[in-house]
Short mmCIF file of C-alpha atoms in Angstrom, two decimals:
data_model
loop_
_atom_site.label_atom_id
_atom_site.label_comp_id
_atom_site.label_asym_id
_atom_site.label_seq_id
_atom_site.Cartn_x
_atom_site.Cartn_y
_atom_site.Cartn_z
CA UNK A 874 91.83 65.28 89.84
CA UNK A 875 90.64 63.59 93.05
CA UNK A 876 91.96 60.71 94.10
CA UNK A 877 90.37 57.72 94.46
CA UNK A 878 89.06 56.35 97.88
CA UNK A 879 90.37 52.55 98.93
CA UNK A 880 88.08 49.92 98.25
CA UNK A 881 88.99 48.72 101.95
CA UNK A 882 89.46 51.98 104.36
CA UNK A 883 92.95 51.43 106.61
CA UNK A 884 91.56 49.91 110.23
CA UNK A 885 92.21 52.29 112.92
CA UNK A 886 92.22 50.66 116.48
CA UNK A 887 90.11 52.46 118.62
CA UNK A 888 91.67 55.59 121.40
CA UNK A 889 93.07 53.98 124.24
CA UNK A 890 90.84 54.65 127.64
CA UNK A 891 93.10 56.58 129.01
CA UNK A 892 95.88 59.27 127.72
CA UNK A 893 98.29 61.55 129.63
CA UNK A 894 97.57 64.46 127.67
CA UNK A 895 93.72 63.92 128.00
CA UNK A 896 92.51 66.58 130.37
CA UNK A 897 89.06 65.05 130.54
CA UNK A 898 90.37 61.92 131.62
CA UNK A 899 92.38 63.25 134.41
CA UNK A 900 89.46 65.43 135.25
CA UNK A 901 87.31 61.56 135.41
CA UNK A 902 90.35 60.12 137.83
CA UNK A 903 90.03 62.81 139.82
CA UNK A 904 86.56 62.44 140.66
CA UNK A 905 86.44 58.32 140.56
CA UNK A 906 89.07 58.91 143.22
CA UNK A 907 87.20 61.88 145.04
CA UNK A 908 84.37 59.30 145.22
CA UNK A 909 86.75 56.06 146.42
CA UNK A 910 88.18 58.67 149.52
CA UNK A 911 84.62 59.75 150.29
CA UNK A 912 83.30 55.92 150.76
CA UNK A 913 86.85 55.03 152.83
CA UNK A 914 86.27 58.36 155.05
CA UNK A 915 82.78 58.09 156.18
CA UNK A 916 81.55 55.13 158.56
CA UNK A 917 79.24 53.80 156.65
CA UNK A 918 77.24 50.77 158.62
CA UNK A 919 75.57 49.00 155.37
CA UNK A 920 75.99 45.91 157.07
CA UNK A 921 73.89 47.11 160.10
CA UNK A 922 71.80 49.16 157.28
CA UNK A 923 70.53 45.63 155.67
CA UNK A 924 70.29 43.42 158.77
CA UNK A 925 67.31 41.43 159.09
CA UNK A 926 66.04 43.65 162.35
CA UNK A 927 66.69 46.74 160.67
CA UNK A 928 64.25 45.75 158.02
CA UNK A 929 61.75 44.15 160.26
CA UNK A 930 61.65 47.88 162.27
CA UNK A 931 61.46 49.77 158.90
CA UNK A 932 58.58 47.47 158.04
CA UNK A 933 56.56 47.75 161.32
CA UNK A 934 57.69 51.91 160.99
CA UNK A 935 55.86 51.88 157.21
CA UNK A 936 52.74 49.35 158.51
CA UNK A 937 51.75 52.54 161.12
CA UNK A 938 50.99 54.75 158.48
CA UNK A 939 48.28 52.95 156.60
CA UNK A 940 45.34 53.59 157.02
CA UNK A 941 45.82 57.20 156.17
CA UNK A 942 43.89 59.47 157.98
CA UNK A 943 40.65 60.65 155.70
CA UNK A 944 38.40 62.63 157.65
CA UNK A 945 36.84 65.48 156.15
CA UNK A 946 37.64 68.17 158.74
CA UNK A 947 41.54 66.85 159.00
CA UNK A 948 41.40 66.76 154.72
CA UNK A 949 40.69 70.26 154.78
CA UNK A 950 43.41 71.44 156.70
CA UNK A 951 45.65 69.30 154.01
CA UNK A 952 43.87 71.25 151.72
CA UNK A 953 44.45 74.51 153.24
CA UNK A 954 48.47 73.91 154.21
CA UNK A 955 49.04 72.35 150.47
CA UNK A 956 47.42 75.73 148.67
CA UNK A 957 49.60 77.60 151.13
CA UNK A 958 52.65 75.68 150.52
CA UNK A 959 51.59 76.46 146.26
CA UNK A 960 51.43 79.85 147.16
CA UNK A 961 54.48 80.22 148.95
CA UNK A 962 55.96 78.71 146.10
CA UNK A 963 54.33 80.73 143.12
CA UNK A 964 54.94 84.14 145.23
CA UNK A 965 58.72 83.14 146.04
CA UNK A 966 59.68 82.16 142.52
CA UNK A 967 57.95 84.88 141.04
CA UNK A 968 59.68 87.63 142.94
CA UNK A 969 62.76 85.80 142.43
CA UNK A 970 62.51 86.54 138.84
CA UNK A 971 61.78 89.64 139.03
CA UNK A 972 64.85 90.36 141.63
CA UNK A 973 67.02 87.40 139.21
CA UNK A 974 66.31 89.56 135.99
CA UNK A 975 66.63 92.98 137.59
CA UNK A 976 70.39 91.54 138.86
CA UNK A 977 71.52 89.55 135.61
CA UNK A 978 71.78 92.93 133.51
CA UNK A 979 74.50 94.46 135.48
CA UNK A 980 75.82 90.57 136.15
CA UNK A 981 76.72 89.85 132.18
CA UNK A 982 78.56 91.14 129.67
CA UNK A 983 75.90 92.57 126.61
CA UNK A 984 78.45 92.81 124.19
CA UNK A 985 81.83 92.13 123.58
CA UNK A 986 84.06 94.96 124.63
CA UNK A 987 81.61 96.29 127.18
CA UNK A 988 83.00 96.98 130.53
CA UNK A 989 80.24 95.41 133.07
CA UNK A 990 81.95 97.24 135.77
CA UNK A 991 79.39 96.07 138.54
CA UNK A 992 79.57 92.39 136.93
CA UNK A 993 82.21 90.66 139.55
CA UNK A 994 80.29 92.24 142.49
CA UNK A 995 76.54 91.66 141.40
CA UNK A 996 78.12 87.91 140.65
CA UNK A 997 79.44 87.72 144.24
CA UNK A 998 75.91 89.15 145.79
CA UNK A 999 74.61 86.42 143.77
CA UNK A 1000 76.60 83.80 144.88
CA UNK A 1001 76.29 84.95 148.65
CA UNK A 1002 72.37 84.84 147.82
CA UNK A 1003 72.27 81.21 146.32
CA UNK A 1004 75.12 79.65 148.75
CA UNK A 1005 72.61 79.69 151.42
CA UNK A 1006 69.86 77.38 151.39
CA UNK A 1007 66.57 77.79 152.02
CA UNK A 1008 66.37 76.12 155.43
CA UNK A 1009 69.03 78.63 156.69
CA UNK A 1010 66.84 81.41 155.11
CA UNK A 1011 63.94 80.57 156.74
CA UNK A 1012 65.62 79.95 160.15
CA UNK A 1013 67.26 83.50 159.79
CA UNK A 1014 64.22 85.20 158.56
CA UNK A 1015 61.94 83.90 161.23
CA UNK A 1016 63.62 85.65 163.87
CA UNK A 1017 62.06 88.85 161.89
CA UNK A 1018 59.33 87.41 160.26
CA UNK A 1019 57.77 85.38 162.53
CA UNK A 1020 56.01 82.07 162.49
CA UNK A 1021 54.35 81.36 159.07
CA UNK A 1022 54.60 81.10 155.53
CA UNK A 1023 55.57 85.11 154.90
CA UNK A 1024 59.39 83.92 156.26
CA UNK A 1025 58.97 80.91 153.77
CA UNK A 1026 58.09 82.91 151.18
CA UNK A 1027 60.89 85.27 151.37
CA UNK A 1028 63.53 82.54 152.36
CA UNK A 1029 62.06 80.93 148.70
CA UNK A 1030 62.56 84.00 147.26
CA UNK A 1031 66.03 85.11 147.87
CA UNK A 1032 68.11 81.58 147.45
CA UNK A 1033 65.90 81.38 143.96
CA UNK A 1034 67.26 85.33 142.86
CA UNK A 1035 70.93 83.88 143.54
CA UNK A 1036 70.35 80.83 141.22
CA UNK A 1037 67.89 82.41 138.67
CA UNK A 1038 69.73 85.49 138.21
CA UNK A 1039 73.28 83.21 137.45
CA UNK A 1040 71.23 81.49 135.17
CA UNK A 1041 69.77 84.42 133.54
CA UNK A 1042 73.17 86.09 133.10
CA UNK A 1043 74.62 83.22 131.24
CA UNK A 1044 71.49 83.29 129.12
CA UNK A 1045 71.90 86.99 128.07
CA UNK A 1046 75.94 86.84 127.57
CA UNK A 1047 75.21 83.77 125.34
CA UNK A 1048 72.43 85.46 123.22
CA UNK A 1049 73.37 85.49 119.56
CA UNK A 1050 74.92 89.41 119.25
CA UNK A 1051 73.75 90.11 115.76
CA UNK A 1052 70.58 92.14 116.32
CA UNK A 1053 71.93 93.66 119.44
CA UNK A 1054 74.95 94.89 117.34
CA UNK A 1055 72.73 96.07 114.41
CA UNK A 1056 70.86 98.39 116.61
CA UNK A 1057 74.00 99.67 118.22
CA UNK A 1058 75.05 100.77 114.84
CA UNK A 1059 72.57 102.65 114.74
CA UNK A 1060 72.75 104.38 118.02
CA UNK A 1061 70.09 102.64 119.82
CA UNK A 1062 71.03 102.43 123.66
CA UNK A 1063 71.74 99.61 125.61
CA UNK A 1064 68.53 99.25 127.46
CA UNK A 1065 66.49 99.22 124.71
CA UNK A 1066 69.00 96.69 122.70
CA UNK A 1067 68.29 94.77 125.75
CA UNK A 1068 64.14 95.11 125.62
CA UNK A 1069 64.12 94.85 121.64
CA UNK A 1070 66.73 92.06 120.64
CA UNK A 1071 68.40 90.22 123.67
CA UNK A 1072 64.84 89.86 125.55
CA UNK A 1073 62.79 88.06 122.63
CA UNK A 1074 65.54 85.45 121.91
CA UNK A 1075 66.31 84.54 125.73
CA UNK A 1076 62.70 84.99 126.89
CA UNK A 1077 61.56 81.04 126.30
CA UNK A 1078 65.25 80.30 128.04
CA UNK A 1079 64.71 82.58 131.48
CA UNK A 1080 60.81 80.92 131.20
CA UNK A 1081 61.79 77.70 131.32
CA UNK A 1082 64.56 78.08 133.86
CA UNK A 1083 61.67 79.90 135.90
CA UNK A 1084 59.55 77.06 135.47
CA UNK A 1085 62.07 74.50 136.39
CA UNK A 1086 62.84 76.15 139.70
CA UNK A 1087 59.09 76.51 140.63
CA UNK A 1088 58.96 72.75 140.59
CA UNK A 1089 61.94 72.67 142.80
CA UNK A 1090 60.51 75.63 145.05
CA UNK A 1091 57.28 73.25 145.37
CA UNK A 1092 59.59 70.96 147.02
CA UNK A 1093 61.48 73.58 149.29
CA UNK A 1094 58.32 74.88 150.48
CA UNK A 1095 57.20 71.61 151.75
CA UNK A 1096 59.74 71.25 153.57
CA UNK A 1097 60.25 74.51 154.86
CA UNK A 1098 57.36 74.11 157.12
CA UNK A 1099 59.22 72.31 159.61
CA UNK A 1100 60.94 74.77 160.77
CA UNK A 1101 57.45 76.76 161.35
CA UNK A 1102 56.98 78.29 157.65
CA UNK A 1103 53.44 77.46 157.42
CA UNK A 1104 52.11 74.74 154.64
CA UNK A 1105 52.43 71.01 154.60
CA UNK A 1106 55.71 70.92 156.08
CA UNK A 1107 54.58 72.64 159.17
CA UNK A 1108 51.59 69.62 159.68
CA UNK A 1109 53.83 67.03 158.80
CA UNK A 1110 56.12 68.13 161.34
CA UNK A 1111 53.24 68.56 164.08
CA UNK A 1112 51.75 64.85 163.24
CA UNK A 1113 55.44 63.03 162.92
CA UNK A 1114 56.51 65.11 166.36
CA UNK A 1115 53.30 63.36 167.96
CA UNK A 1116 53.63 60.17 166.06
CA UNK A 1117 50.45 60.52 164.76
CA UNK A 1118 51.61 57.97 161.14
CA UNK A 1119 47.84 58.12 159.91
CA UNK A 1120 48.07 61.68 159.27
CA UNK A 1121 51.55 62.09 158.65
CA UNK A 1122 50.93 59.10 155.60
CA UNK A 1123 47.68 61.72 154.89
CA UNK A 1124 50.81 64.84 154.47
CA UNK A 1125 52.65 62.97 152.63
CA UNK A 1126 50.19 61.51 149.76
CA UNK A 1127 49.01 65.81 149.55
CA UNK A 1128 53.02 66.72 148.98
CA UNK A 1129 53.34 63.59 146.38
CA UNK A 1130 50.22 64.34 144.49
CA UNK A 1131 50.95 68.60 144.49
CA UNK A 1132 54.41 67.74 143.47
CA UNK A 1133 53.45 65.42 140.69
CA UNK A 1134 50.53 67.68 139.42
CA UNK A 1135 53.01 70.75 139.51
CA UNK A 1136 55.77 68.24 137.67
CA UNK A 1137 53.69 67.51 134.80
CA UNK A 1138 51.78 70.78 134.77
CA UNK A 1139 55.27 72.62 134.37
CA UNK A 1140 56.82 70.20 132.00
CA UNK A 1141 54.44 70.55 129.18
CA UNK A 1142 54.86 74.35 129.47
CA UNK A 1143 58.57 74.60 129.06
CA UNK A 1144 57.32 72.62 126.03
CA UNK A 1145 55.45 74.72 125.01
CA UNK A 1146 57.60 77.19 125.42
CA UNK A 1147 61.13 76.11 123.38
CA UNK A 1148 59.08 74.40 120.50
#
Protein backbone atom coordinates (compact mmCIF):
# COMPACT_ATOMS: atom_id res chain seq x y z
CA UNK A 1 0.00 0.00 0.00
CA UNK A 2 1.52 3.38 -0.97
CA UNK A 3 1.34 6.02 1.06
CA UNK A 4 -0.25 8.97 0.47
CA UNK A 5 1.57 12.21 -0.74
CA UNK A 6 0.93 15.61 1.57
CA UNK A 7 -1.53 17.84 0.33
CA UNK A 8 1.20 20.65 1.13
CA UNK A 9 4.92 19.21 0.25
CA UNK A 10 7.45 20.17 3.44
CA UNK A 11 9.35 23.67 2.19
CA UNK A 12 12.92 23.06 1.73
CA UNK A 13 15.08 26.32 1.83
CA UNK A 14 17.16 26.46 -0.98
CA UNK A 15 21.42 25.11 -0.84
CA UNK A 16 23.37 27.68 0.65
CA UNK A 17 25.92 29.45 -2.07
CA UNK A 18 28.61 28.16 -0.71
CA UNK A 19 29.60 24.70 1.21
CA UNK A 20 32.95 23.40 2.53
CA UNK A 21 32.55 20.11 1.17
CA UNK A 22 31.52 21.52 -2.33
CA UNK A 23 34.46 20.89 -4.60
CA UNK A 24 32.92 22.93 -7.37
CA UNK A 25 32.64 25.80 -5.28
CA UNK A 26 36.15 25.83 -4.15
CA UNK A 27 37.13 25.11 -7.67
CA UNK A 28 34.79 28.78 -8.50
CA UNK A 29 36.91 30.65 -5.46
CA UNK A 30 39.79 29.62 -6.86
CA UNK A 31 39.37 31.08 -10.10
CA UNK A 32 37.25 34.41 -8.90
CA UNK A 33 40.45 34.84 -6.93
CA UNK A 34 42.91 33.79 -9.84
CA UNK A 35 41.04 36.57 -11.71
CA UNK A 36 41.09 39.37 -8.59
CA UNK A 37 45.33 38.65 -8.44
CA UNK A 38 45.53 38.92 -12.23
CA UNK A 39 43.70 42.56 -12.31
CA UNK A 40 45.94 43.68 -8.93
CA UNK A 41 49.26 42.30 -10.80
CA UNK A 42 49.11 43.85 -14.13
CA UNK A 43 49.32 47.81 -14.63
CA UNK A 44 46.46 48.33 -16.16
CA UNK A 45 46.08 52.27 -17.31
CA UNK A 46 42.06 52.28 -17.94
CA UNK A 47 42.08 55.63 -16.78
CA UNK A 48 44.61 56.73 -19.48
CA UNK A 49 42.71 53.96 -21.77
CA UNK A 50 39.31 56.21 -21.65
CA UNK A 51 40.74 59.75 -21.55
CA UNK A 52 39.23 62.15 -23.76
CA UNK A 53 42.68 62.38 -26.05
CA UNK A 54 42.97 58.81 -26.21
CA UNK A 55 39.64 58.68 -27.88
CA UNK A 56 40.03 61.71 -29.99
CA UNK A 57 43.49 59.80 -31.51
CA UNK A 58 41.57 56.46 -31.88
CA UNK A 59 38.96 58.45 -33.76
CA UNK A 60 41.28 60.43 -36.15
CA UNK A 61 43.34 56.64 -36.36
CA UNK A 62 39.69 54.98 -37.62
CA UNK A 63 38.70 58.37 -39.91
CA UNK A 64 42.15 57.41 -42.16
CA UNK A 65 40.83 54.33 -43.27
CA UNK A 66 37.66 55.32 -45.02
CA UNK A 67 37.54 55.64 -48.03
CA UNK A 68 38.72 52.14 -48.63
CA UNK A 69 40.82 51.68 -51.38
CA UNK A 70 38.62 50.13 -54.53
CA UNK A 71 40.61 50.05 -57.51
CA UNK A 72 40.33 47.23 -59.69
CA UNK A 73 44.02 46.29 -60.10
CA UNK A 74 44.63 46.70 -56.05
CA UNK A 75 41.00 44.47 -55.65
CA UNK A 76 42.57 41.81 -57.43
CA UNK A 77 45.47 41.33 -55.47
CA UNK A 78 42.80 41.16 -52.36
CA UNK A 79 41.37 38.69 -54.38
CA UNK A 80 44.38 36.75 -55.05
CA UNK A 81 45.97 36.94 -51.19
CA UNK A 82 42.26 36.05 -49.71
CA UNK A 83 41.98 32.65 -52.10
CA UNK A 84 45.53 32.03 -50.93
CA UNK A 85 44.90 32.63 -47.38
CA UNK A 86 41.46 29.90 -48.12
CA UNK A 87 43.82 27.66 -49.45
CA UNK A 88 46.30 27.71 -46.91
CA UNK A 89 43.60 27.08 -44.70
CA UNK A 90 41.68 24.15 -46.52
CA UNK A 91 45.26 22.40 -47.27
CA UNK A 92 46.45 22.88 -43.50
CA UNK A 93 43.32 21.56 -41.87
CA UNK A 94 42.95 18.90 -44.18
CA UNK A 95 46.33 17.34 -43.65
CA UNK A 96 45.85 17.93 -40.11
CA UNK A 97 43.16 15.42 -40.15
CA UNK A 98 44.64 13.15 -41.84
CA UNK A 99 47.98 13.35 -39.49
CA UNK A 100 45.10 14.00 -36.22
CA UNK A 101 43.30 10.63 -37.20
CA UNK A 102 46.38 8.66 -38.17
CA UNK A 103 47.75 9.75 -34.32
CA UNK A 104 44.37 9.37 -32.24
CA UNK A 105 44.36 5.42 -32.82
CA UNK A 106 47.47 4.69 -30.97
CA UNK A 107 46.48 7.95 -28.58
CA UNK A 108 43.08 6.19 -27.04
CA UNK A 109 42.12 3.39 -25.42
CA UNK A 110 39.56 1.11 -28.01
CA UNK A 111 38.36 -0.92 -25.39
CA UNK A 112 38.43 -1.40 -21.93
CA UNK A 113 41.28 -3.58 -20.85
CA UNK A 114 43.39 -2.78 -23.88
CA UNK A 115 46.88 -1.80 -23.18
CA UNK A 116 47.48 1.43 -25.59
CA UNK A 117 51.07 1.06 -24.88
CA UNK A 118 52.11 4.05 -27.25
CA UNK A 119 49.02 6.13 -25.73
CA UNK A 120 51.07 8.42 -23.00
CA UNK A 121 53.76 9.13 -25.66
CA UNK A 122 51.56 9.78 -28.87
CA UNK A 123 49.54 12.10 -26.11
CA UNK A 124 52.78 13.94 -25.23
CA UNK A 125 53.81 14.33 -29.20
CA UNK A 126 50.45 15.73 -29.32
CA UNK A 127 50.63 18.05 -26.74
CA UNK A 128 54.24 19.24 -27.84
CA UNK A 129 52.44 19.67 -31.40
CA UNK A 130 49.39 21.83 -30.17
CA UNK A 131 51.42 23.84 -27.28
CA UNK A 132 52.98 25.77 -29.97
CA UNK A 133 51.08 28.20 -31.83
CA UNK A 134 50.92 28.88 -35.13
CA UNK A 135 52.89 32.14 -35.20
CA UNK A 136 55.87 30.24 -33.64
CA UNK A 137 55.33 27.56 -36.39
CA UNK A 138 55.49 29.73 -39.04
CA UNK A 139 58.47 31.75 -37.68
CA UNK A 140 60.34 28.33 -37.21
CA UNK A 141 59.33 26.90 -40.47
CA UNK A 142 60.31 29.89 -42.52
CA UNK A 143 63.80 29.55 -41.80
CA UNK A 144 63.30 26.19 -44.04
CA UNK A 145 60.51 27.04 -45.97
CA UNK A 146 60.98 30.24 -47.07
CA UNK A 147 58.87 33.27 -47.66
CA UNK A 148 55.23 32.33 -48.60
CA UNK A 149 52.23 30.56 -47.86
CA UNK A 150 53.93 26.75 -48.14
CA UNK A 151 55.50 27.68 -44.33
CA UNK A 152 51.85 28.86 -43.48
CA UNK A 153 50.45 26.00 -44.63
CA UNK A 154 52.51 23.61 -42.77
CA UNK A 155 52.71 25.83 -39.53
CA UNK A 156 48.49 25.45 -39.97
CA UNK A 157 48.93 22.07 -40.30
CA UNK A 158 50.91 20.78 -37.46
CA UNK A 159 49.40 23.00 -34.34
CA UNK A 160 45.81 21.71 -35.93
CA UNK A 161 47.19 17.62 -35.78
CA UNK A 162 48.03 18.42 -31.95
CA UNK A 163 44.46 19.75 -31.25
CA UNK A 164 42.45 17.58 -33.76
CA UNK A 165 44.07 14.45 -32.95
CA UNK A 166 43.28 15.16 -28.80
CA UNK A 167 40.00 15.74 -29.91
CA UNK A 168 39.68 12.77 -32.02
CA UNK A 169 41.05 10.48 -29.30
CA UNK A 170 38.50 11.49 -26.80
CA UNK A 171 35.93 10.92 -29.52
CA UNK A 172 36.97 7.26 -30.17
CA UNK A 173 37.57 6.29 -26.27
CA UNK A 174 34.02 7.71 -25.71
CA UNK A 175 32.34 5.76 -28.62
CA UNK A 176 29.57 3.55 -27.30
CA UNK A 177 31.64 -0.13 -27.05
CA UNK A 178 28.78 -2.36 -27.97
CA UNK A 179 29.38 -3.06 -31.66
CA UNK A 180 33.07 -2.87 -31.24
CA UNK A 181 32.74 -5.63 -28.54
CA UNK A 182 30.29 -7.74 -30.65
CA UNK A 183 32.75 -8.03 -33.40
CA UNK A 184 35.56 -8.85 -31.05
CA UNK A 185 33.57 -11.80 -30.00
CA UNK A 186 33.74 -12.87 -32.92
CA UNK A 187 37.35 -12.53 -33.69
CA UNK A 188 37.28 -9.59 -35.85
CA UNK A 189 40.62 -7.52 -35.36
CA UNK A 190 41.05 -4.31 -34.04
CA UNK A 191 41.55 -2.35 -37.16
CA UNK A 192 38.70 -3.40 -38.74
CA UNK A 193 36.48 -2.96 -35.34
CA UNK A 194 37.87 0.41 -35.76
CA UNK A 195 36.81 0.91 -39.76
CA UNK A 196 33.38 -1.04 -39.23
CA UNK A 197 31.89 0.15 -35.77
CA UNK A 198 33.96 2.95 -33.97
CA UNK A 199 34.39 5.00 -37.43
CA UNK A 200 30.52 5.29 -38.44
CA UNK A 201 29.39 6.46 -34.94
CA UNK A 202 32.32 9.12 -34.39
CA UNK A 203 32.54 10.13 -38.06
CA UNK A 204 29.81 13.25 -37.81
CA UNK A 205 31.89 14.04 -34.31
CA UNK A 206 35.72 14.18 -35.96
CA UNK A 207 33.62 16.18 -39.06
CA UNK A 208 32.41 18.65 -37.14
CA UNK A 209 35.45 19.17 -34.95
CA UNK A 210 37.26 19.38 -38.49
CA UNK A 211 34.94 21.90 -39.53
CA UNK A 212 35.13 23.96 -36.47
CA UNK A 213 38.89 24.27 -36.65
CA UNK A 214 38.83 25.25 -40.41
CA UNK A 215 36.92 28.31 -39.34
CA UNK A 216 39.52 28.97 -36.76
CA UNK A 217 42.45 28.08 -39.32
CA UNK A 218 40.68 30.85 -41.65
CA UNK A 219 41.56 33.15 -38.94
CA UNK A 220 45.23 31.86 -38.26
CA UNK A 221 46.00 32.10 -41.78
CA UNK A 222 45.16 35.67 -41.95
CA UNK A 223 47.18 36.45 -39.67
CA UNK A 224 49.98 34.39 -40.38
CA UNK A 225 50.88 36.54 -43.24
CA UNK A 226 52.56 38.98 -41.22
CA UNK A 227 55.20 37.26 -40.51
CA UNK A 228 55.71 36.67 -44.50
CA UNK A 229 53.26 33.51 -44.98
CA UNK A 230 51.71 34.78 -48.02
CA UNK A 231 47.71 35.75 -48.08
CA UNK A 232 45.95 38.70 -46.60
CA UNK A 233 48.01 38.90 -43.66
CA UNK A 234 51.11 39.42 -45.63
CA UNK A 235 49.25 42.77 -47.55
CA UNK A 236 47.87 43.93 -44.52
CA UNK A 237 51.13 43.96 -43.01
CA UNK A 238 52.84 45.69 -46.18
CA UNK A 239 49.93 48.55 -46.31
CA UNK A 240 49.77 49.10 -42.23
CA UNK A 241 53.92 49.07 -42.29
CA UNK A 242 53.53 52.02 -44.94
CA UNK A 243 50.49 53.51 -43.40
CA UNK A 244 48.72 53.17 -46.34
CA UNK A 245 44.79 53.03 -44.02
CA UNK A 246 42.82 53.01 -47.46
CA UNK A 247 44.09 49.73 -48.30
CA UNK A 248 44.71 48.34 -45.08
CA UNK A 249 40.55 49.24 -44.36
CA UNK A 250 40.37 47.38 -48.16
CA UNK A 251 42.39 43.98 -46.15
CA UNK A 252 40.44 44.12 -43.61
CA UNK A 253 36.68 44.24 -45.12
CA UNK A 254 38.29 40.87 -47.57
CA UNK A 255 39.35 39.00 -44.01
CA UNK A 256 35.75 40.07 -42.41
CA UNK A 257 33.70 39.07 -45.36
CA UNK A 258 35.98 35.45 -46.02
CA UNK A 259 35.64 34.88 -42.37
CA UNK A 260 31.95 35.45 -42.21
CA UNK A 261 31.21 33.52 -45.52
CA UNK A 262 33.45 30.57 -44.17
CA UNK A 263 31.44 31.04 -40.56
CA UNK A 264 28.14 30.50 -41.95
CA UNK A 265 29.20 28.22 -44.78
CA UNK A 266 30.70 25.79 -42.02
CA UNK A 267 27.97 26.14 -39.52
CA UNK A 268 25.17 24.81 -41.54
CA UNK A 269 27.38 21.79 -42.38
CA UNK A 270 28.16 20.61 -38.91
CA UNK A 271 24.33 20.82 -39.10
CA UNK A 272 24.01 18.94 -41.41
CA UNK A 273 26.13 16.72 -40.22
CA UNK A 274 24.87 15.76 -36.31
CA UNK A 275 21.09 16.00 -37.35
Amino acid sequence: MTKPRAANPPYKLPPPLFDARCKACWFTLGIVLLVVASFWSLDLQWAQFLSLDAMRSMGRFVGEFFPPDTSPEFLRKVAVGAWETLAMSALGTGLAAVAGLALAMPASRLYEGHAARARSFTRLILNALRSIPELVWAALLLISAGLGPFAGTLALALHTTGVLGRLFAEAIENAPPGPGTALRSHGVGNGRVFLYATLPQVLPQLMSYTLYRWENNIRAAAVLGVVGAGGLGQLLAFHMGLFQMGKTATVLGAMLLMVALVDASSHVARRWLTR
